[in-house]
XYZ file of C-alpha atoms in Angstrom:
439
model
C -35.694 123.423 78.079
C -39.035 122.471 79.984
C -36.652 121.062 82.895
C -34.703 124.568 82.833
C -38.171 126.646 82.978
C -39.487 124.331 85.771
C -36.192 125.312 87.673
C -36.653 129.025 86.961
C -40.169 128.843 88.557
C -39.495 126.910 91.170
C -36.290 129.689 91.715
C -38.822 132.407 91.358
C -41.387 131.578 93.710
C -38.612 130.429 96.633
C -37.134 133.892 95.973
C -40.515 135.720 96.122
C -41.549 133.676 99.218
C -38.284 134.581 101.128
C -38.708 137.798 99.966
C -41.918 137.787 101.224
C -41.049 136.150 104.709
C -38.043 138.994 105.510
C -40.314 141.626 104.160
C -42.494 140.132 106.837
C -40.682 139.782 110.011
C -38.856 143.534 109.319
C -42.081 145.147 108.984
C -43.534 142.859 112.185
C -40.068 144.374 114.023
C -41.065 147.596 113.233
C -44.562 147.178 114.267
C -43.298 146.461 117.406
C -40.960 148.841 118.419
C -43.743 151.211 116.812
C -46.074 149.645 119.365
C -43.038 149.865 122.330
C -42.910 154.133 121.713
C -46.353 154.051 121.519
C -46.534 152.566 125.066
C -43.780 154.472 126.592
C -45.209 158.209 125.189
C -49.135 156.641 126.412
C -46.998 156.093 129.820
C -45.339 159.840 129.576
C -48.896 161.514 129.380
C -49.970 159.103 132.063
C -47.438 160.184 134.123
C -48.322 163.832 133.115
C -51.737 163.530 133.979
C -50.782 162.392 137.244
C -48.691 164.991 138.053
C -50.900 167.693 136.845
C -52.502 167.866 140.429
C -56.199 166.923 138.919
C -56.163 163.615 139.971
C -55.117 165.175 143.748
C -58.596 166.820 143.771
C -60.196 163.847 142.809
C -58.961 161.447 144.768
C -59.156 163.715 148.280
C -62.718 163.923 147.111
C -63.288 160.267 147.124
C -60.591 159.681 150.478
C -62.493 162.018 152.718
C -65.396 160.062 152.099
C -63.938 156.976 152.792
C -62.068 158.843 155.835
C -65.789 159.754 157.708
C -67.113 156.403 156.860
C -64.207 154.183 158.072
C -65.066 155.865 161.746
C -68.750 155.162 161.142
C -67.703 151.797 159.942
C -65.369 151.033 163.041
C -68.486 152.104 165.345
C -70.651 149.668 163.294
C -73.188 152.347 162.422
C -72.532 151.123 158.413
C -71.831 147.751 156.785
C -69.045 147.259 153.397
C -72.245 147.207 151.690
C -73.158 150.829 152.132
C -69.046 151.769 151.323
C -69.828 150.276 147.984
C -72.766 151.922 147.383
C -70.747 155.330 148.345
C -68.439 154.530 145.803
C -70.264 154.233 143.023
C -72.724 157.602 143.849
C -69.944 159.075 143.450
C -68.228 157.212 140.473
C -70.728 159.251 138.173
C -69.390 162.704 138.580
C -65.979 161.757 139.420
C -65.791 159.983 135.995
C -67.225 163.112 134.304
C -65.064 165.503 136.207
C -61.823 163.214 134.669
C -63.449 162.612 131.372
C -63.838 166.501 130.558
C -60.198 167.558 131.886
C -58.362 165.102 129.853
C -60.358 165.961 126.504
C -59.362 169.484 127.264
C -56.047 168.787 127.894
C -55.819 167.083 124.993
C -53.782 164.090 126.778
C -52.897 160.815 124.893
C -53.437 162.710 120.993
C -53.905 160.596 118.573
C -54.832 157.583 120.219
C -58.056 156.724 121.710
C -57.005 156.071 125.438
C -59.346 155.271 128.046
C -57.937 156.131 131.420
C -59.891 154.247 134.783
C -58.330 154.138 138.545
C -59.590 151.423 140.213
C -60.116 150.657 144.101
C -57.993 147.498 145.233
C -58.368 147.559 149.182
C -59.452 149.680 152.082
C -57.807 147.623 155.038
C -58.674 148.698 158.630
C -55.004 148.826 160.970
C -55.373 148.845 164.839
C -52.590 151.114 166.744
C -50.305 148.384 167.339
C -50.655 148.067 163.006
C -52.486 144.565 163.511
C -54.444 144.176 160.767
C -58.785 144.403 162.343
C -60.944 144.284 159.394
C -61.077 144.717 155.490
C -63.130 147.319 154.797
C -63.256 146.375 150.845
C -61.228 144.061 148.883
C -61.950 143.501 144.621
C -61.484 145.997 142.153
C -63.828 148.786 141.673
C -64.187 152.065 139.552
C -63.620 155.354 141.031
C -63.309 157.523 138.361
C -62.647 157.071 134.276
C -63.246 158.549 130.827
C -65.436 155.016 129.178
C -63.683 152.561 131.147
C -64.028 148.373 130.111
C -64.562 148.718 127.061
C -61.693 147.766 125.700
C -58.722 145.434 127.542
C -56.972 147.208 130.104
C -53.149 147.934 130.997
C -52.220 148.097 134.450
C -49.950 151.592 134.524
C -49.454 152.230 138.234
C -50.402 151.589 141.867
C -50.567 153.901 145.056
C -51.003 152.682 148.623
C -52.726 155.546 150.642
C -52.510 155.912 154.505
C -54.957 157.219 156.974
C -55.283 157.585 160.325
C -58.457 158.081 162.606
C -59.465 159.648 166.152
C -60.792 156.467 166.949
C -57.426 154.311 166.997
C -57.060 152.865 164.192
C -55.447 153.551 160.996
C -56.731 152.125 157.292
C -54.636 151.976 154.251
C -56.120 152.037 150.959
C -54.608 150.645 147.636
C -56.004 151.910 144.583
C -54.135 150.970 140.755
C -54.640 153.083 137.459
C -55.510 151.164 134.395
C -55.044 152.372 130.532
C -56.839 150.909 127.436
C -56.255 151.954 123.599
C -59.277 150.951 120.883
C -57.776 152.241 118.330
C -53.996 150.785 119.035
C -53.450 148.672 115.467
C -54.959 151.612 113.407
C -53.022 154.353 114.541
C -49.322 152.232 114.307
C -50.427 151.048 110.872
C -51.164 154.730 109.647
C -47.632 155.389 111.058
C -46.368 152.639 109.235
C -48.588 153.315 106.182
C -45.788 154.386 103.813
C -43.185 151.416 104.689
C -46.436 148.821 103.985
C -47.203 150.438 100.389
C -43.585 150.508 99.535
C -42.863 146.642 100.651
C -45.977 146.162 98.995
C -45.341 147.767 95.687
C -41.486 146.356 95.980
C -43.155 142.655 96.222
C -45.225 143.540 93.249
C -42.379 144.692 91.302
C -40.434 141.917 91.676
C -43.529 138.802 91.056
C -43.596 140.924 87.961
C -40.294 141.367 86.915
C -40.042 137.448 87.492
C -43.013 137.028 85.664
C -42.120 138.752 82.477
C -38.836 137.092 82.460
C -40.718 133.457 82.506
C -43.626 134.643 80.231
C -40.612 135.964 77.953
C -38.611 132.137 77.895
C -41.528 130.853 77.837
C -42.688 132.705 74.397
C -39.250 132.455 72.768
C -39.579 128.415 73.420
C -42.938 128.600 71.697
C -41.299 130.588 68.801
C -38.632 128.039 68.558
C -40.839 125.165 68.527
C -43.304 126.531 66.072
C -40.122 127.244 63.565
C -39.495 123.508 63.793
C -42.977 122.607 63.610
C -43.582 124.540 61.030
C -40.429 123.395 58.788
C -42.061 119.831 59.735
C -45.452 120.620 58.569
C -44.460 122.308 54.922
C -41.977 119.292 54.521
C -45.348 117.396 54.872
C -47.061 119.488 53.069
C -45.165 119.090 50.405
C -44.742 115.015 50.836
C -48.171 114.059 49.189
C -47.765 115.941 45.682
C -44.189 114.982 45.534
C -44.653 111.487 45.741
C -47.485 111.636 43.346
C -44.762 112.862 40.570
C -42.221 110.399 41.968
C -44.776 107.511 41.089
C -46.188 109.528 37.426
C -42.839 109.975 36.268
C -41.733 106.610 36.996
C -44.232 105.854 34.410
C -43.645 107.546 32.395
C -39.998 106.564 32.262
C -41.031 103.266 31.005
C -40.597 101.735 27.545
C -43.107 103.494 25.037
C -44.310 99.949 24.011
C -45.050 99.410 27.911
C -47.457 102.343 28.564
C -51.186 103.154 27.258
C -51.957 106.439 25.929
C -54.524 106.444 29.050
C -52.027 105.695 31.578
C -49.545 108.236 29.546
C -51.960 111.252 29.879
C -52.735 109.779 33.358
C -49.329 110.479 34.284
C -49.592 113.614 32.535
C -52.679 114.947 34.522
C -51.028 114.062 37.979
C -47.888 115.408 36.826
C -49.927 118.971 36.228
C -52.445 119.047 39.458
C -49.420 118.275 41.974
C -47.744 121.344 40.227
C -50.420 123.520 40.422
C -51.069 122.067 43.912
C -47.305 123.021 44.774
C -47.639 126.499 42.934
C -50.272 126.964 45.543
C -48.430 125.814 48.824
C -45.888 128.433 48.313
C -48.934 130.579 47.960
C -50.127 129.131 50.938
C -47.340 129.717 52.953
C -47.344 133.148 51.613
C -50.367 134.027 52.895
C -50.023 132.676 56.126
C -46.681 134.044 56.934
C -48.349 137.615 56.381
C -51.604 136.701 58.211
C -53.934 137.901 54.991
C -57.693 136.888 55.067
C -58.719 134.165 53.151
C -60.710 135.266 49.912
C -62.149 133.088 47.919
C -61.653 134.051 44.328
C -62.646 131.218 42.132
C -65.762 129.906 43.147
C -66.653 126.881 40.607
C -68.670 123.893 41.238
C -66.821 120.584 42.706
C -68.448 117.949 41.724
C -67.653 114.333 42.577
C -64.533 113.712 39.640
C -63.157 116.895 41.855
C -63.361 114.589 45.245
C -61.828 111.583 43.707
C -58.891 112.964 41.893
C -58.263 114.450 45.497
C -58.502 110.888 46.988
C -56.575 109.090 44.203
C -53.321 111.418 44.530
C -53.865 111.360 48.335
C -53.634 107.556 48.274
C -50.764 106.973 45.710
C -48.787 108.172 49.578
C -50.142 106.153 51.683
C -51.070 102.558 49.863
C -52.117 100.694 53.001
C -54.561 102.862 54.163
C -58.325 102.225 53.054
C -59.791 104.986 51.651
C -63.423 105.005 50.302
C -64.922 107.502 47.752
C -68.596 107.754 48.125
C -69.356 110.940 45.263
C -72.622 111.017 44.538
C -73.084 112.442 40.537
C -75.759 115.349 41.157
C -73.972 116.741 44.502
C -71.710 120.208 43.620
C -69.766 122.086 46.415
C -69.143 125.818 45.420
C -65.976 125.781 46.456
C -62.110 126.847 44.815
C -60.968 123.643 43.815
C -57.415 123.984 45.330
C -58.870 124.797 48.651
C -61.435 121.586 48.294
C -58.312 120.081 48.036
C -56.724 121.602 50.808
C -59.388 120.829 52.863
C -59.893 117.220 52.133
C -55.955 116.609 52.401
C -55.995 117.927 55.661
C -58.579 115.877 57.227
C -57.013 112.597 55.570
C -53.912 113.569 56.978
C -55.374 114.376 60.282
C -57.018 110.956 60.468
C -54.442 109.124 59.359
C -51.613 111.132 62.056
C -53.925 109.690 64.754
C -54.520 105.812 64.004
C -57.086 105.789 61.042
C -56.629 103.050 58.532
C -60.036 102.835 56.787
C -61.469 106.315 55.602
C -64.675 107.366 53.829
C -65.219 109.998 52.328
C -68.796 111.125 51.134
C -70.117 113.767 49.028
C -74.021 113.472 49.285
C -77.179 115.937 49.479
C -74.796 119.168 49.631
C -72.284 117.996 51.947
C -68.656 117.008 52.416
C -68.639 114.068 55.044
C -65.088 112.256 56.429
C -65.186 109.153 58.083
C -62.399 107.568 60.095
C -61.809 104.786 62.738
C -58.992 106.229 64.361
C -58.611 106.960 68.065
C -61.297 109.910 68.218
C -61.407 112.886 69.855
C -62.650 113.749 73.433
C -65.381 115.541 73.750
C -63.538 118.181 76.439
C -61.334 118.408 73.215
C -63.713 118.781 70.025
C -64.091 122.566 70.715
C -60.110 123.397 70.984
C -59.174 121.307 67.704
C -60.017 123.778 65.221
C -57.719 126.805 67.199
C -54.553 127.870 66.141
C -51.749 125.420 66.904
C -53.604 123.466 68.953
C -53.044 119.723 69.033
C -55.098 116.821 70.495
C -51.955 115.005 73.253
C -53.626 111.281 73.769
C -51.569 108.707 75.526
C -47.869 107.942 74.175
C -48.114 109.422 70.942
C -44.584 111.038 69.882
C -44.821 110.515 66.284
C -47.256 113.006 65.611
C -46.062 116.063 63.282
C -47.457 119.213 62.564
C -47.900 122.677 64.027
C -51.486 122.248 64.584
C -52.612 124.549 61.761
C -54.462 121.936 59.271
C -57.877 121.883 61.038
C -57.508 125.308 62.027
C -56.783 126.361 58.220
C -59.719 123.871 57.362
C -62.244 126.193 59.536
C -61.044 129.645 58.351
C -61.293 127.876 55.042
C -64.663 127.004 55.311
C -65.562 130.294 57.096
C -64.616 131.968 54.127
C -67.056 130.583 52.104
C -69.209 131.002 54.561
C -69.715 127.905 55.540
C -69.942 125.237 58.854
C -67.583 122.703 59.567
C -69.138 120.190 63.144
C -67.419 116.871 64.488
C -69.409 114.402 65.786
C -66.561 111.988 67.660
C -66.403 109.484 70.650
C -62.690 108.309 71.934
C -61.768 104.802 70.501
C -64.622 105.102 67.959
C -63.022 107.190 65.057
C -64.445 110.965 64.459
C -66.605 111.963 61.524
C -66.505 116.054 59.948
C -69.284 116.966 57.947
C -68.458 120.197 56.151
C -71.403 122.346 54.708
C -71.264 125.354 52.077
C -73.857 127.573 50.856
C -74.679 127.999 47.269
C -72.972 131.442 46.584
């Protein structure tokens, strides 16, 4: 089953990440061409603009000046130096002139286009079209609306021809450039709705795979629990049935064979188990509907109570030491089937993992149980007492249970109001001292 769950996850996320990865290069495709018809209607209105006759205006504004001073240039009455200064006197109003128009206009809606035309080259031609002098040569503003701020797309280049009195000609070569700040935002809010429905699609799906693992998942829990728990009643129920196995054995034997001590022996073993088995049904009762524990017959325990506990324990499990260490004046205000309860469980839990010496001590108010098995980690000591947990140590497959026994041990104990600590070190055996306050 574990294999078959590792295979559905691994299933899962391969499907989710291919999901993922198509979802991905569609919605990359459609950014694209969403970024291609964003170029080509930027390109219409630049076209627009150009042909609105504006730009006409503007650019015989800047040509006549560079008309007058290409003859003043060819006489040598100026140097390039003052045609660049020229330029950029009148780059100011030019700019403002363009900036105004197109925000009227309302060009390029909805994106946030900067528009700039740049001058290339002013190149001085002699009649016979020999080429005399460069005039200017680099790339410099005429006119814009908040040009370089953003990186630039060449849109279009003119070459301009002029001619002079003064025999020559110069040709100028100017190119328009086009920038967009707000380029990913704008195709994103177009593609806002295909985004939140991949997105939500994606979401749907991790989920729906999700709940379908979380649900195998639980039903493999339920399962195991069912088993564990038909393991853990069967033994449950091992201890007092193998204390009557062994008291009517005895009791089987030849009259002349027995003592009246070992006869009523038998005959006191022979009752507790089957009040103690009365009470596991009762047990399993109660925990099947999940009622509260309430403790109903408070008495006191005193150390007789511990040892008869012990002595039917051991009668299961001969080769284990187990040391009763009662002291005479020490009581624990406690029901007497849930002392036992208690105390079976923590043998049992310290035999399950390695323990074959136990002590158990009743001394100065408190229930103490000693063991040299193979401890508990301390990462560990705060999980053991939760529901169906159970300590996993090295190659240890033999160990039963459904992980309720120190769990029912603490909401034992908590009824009564009580404190149950560990004090534990792995390789080093674990000790529980359990407390209760006078009632």
């Amino acid at each position: 089953m574990k294999r078959k769950i590792a295979f559905l996850i691994t299933g899962c996320i391969f499907t989710v990440m291919a999901l993922a990865i198509i979802q991905g290069y569609f919605i990359y495709n459609t950014y694209l061409l969403r970024a291609k018809e964003a170029n080509q209607a930027i390109t219409q209105q630049l076209l627009k603009l150009e042909t609105t006759g504006k730009l006409d205006t503007l650019n015989n504004t800047w040509m006549g000046k560079t008309r007058c001073f290409a003859d003043l240039y060819y006489d040598k009455k100026v140097s390039k130096k003052d045609y660049i200064k020229l330029i950029k006197k009148t780059e100011d109003s030019l700019s403002k002139v363009i900036s105004e128009y197109i925000k009227k206009e309302r060009f390029f809606e909805g994106y946030d286009v900067t528009f700039a035309n740049y001058l290339i080259s002013v190149g001085i031609y002699t009649d016979d079209e020999k080429k005399a002098d460069n005039l200017f040569s680099g790339k410099m503003l005429l006119f814009g609306n908040n040009p370089g701020q953003n990186p630039e797309t060449q849109a279009s280049q003119s070459t301009w021809h002029g001619d002079s009195e003064k025999k020559f000609n110069f040709v100028v070569v100017t190119e328009r450039y086009y920038s967009i700040s707000n380029w990913e935002k704008e195709i994103f809010i177009k593609m806002s709705g295909l985004l939140i429905f991949s997105v939500v699609l994606l979401t749907f799906v991790v989920l729906l795979f999700y709940l379908s693992i979380k649900n195998l998942i639980t039903q493999k829990k339920i399962a195991d629990i069912k088993t564990d728990f038909i393991n853990n009643i069967t033994h449950e129920f091992q201890t007092p049935i193998a204390a009557l196995d062994i008291a009517i054995k005895t009791l089987r034997k030849k009259e002349g064979d027995i003592s009246a001590e070992h006869f009523n022996h038998s005959l006191d073993i022979i009752e507790r188990q089957n009040v103690r088995m009365q009470k596991l049904f009762r047990q399993v009762s109660e925990a099947s509907i999940n009622e509260e524990i309430i403790p109903d017959n408070i008495l006191p325990s005193d150390c007789n109570s511990i040892k008869e506990v012990v002595t039917d324990f051991k009668l299961s499990y001969p080769s284990v030491q187990i040391e009763c260490n009662a002291k005479p004046d020490t009581v624990l205000h406690i029901d007497k089937f849930h002392l036992a309860t208690i105390l079976v469980n923590l043998l049992d839990n310290a035999i399950k993992y390695g323990a074959d010496s136990i002590t158990v001590t009743l001394s100065n108010g408190k229930l103490t149980v000693n063991d040299n098995g193979i401890g508990i980690p301390k990462k560990e000591q705060k999980a053991i007492f939760e529901k169906f947990y159970r300590i996993q140590k090295g190659d240890i497959h033999t160990t039963k249970g459904l992980g309720l026994g120190l769990y029912y041990v603490h909401q034992l104990i908590k009824a009564y109001n009580g404190t149950v600590t560990v004090n534990s070190e792995e390789n080093k055996g674990a000790e529980f001292i359990i407390s209760i306050p006078q009632p």
